Coordinates of C-alpha atoms in Angstrom, one line a residue:
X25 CA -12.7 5.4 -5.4
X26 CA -9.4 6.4 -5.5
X27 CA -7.8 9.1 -8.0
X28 CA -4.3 7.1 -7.4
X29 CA -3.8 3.7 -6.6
X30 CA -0.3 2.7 -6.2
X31 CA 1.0 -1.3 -5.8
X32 CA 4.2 -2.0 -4.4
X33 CA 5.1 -5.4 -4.1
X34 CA 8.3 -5.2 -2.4
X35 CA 9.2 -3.6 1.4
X36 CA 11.9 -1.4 2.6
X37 CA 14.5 -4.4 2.9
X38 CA 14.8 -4.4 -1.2
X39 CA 16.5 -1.2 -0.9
X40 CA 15.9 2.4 -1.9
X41 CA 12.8 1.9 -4.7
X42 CA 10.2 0.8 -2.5
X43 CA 10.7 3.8 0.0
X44 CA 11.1 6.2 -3.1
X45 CA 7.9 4.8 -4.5
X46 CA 6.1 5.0 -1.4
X47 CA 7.4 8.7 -1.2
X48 CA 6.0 9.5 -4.2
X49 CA 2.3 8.6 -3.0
X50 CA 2.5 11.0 -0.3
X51 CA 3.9 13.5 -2.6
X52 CA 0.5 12.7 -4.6
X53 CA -1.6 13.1 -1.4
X54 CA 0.1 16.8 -0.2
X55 CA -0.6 17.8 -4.0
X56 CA -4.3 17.0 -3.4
X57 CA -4.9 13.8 -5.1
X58 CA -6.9 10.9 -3.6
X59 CA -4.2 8.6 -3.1
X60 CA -4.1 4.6 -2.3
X61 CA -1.3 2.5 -1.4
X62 CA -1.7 -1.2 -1.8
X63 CA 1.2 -3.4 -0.2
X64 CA 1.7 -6.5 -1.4
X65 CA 3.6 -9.7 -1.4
X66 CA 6.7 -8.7 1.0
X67 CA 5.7 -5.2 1.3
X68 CA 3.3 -6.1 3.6
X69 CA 6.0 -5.9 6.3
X70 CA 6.0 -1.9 5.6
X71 CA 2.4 -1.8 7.3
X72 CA 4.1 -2.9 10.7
X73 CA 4.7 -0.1 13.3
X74 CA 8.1 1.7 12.9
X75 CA 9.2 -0.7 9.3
X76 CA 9.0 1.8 7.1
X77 CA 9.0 5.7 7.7
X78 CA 8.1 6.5 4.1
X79 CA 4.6 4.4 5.0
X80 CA 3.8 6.4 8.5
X81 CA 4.3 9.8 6.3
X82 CA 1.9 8.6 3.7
X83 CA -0.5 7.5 5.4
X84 CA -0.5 10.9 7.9
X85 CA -0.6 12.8 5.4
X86 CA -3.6 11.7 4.7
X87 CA -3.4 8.5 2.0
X88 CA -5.4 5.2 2.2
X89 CA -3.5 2.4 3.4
X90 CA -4.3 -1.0 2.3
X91 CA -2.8 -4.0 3.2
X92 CA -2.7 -7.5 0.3
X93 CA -4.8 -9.6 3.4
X94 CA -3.3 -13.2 2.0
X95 CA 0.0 -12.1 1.8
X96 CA -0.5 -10.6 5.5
X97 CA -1.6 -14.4 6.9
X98 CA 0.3 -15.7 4.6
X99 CA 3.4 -14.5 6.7
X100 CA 1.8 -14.8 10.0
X101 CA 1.7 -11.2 10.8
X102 CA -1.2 -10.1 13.1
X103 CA -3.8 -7.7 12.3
X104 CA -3.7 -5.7 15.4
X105 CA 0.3 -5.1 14.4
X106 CA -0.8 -3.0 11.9
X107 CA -0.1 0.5 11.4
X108 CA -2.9 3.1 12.6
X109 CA -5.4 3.4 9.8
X110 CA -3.9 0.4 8.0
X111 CA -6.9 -1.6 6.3
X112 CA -6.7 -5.5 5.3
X113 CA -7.9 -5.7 2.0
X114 CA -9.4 -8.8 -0.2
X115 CA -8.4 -9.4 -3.8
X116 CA -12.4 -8.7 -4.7
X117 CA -11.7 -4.9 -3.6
X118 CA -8.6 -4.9 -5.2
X119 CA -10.1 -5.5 -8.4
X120 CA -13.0 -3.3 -8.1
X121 CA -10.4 -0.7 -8.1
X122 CA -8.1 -1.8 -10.7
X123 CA -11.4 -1.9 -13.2
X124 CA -12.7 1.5 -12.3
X125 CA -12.2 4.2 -14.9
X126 CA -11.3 7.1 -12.6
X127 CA -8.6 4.8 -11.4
X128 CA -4.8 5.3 -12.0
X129 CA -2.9 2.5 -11.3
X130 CA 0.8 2.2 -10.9
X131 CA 2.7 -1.0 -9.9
X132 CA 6.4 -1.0 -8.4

């Protein structure tokens, strides 16, 4: 399980907060801390190769990239559009994580 486990619901379009957010969780990753970002809703367009800087530096720097799977379909986005190491996720593993102890969780 994740140390970290940040939400962000809205994508790069929404202006400056979702990339600052984003930033933050690779700031938590190159400090050592085992790091998740869940996109969700309209963020889900951040998983899409070359959307959203902020989202390639997290995730090479090592953080766990999931991906809200309805809200992916829900926008007819392919899977095999998603970034490298970019993982659909199902609202059962999402709460798994949201209920385990060792779990921060911040939503944006």
């Amino acid at each position: 399980m994740p140390e970290h486990l940040l939400i962000e619901s809205e994508g790069p379009a929404y202006g400056p907060g979702a990339t600052r957010f984003v930033t933050d969780a690779a700031h938590l990753v190159r400090a050592g801390a085992t790091t998740a970002l869940l996109l969700v809703d309209n963020a889900v367009f951040a998983a899409l190769p070359g959307a959203c800087d902020e989202v390639a530096d997290f995730t090479g720097s090592g953080g766990e990239l999931l991906v809200d799977a309805y809200a992916f379909h829900q926008r007819a986005l392919a899977p095999d559009h998603l970034l490298p190491g970019a993982r659909l996720v199902e609202m059962d593993e999402v709460a798994a994580l949201l209920l385990d102890h060792g779990t921060r969780v911040v939503w944006h």
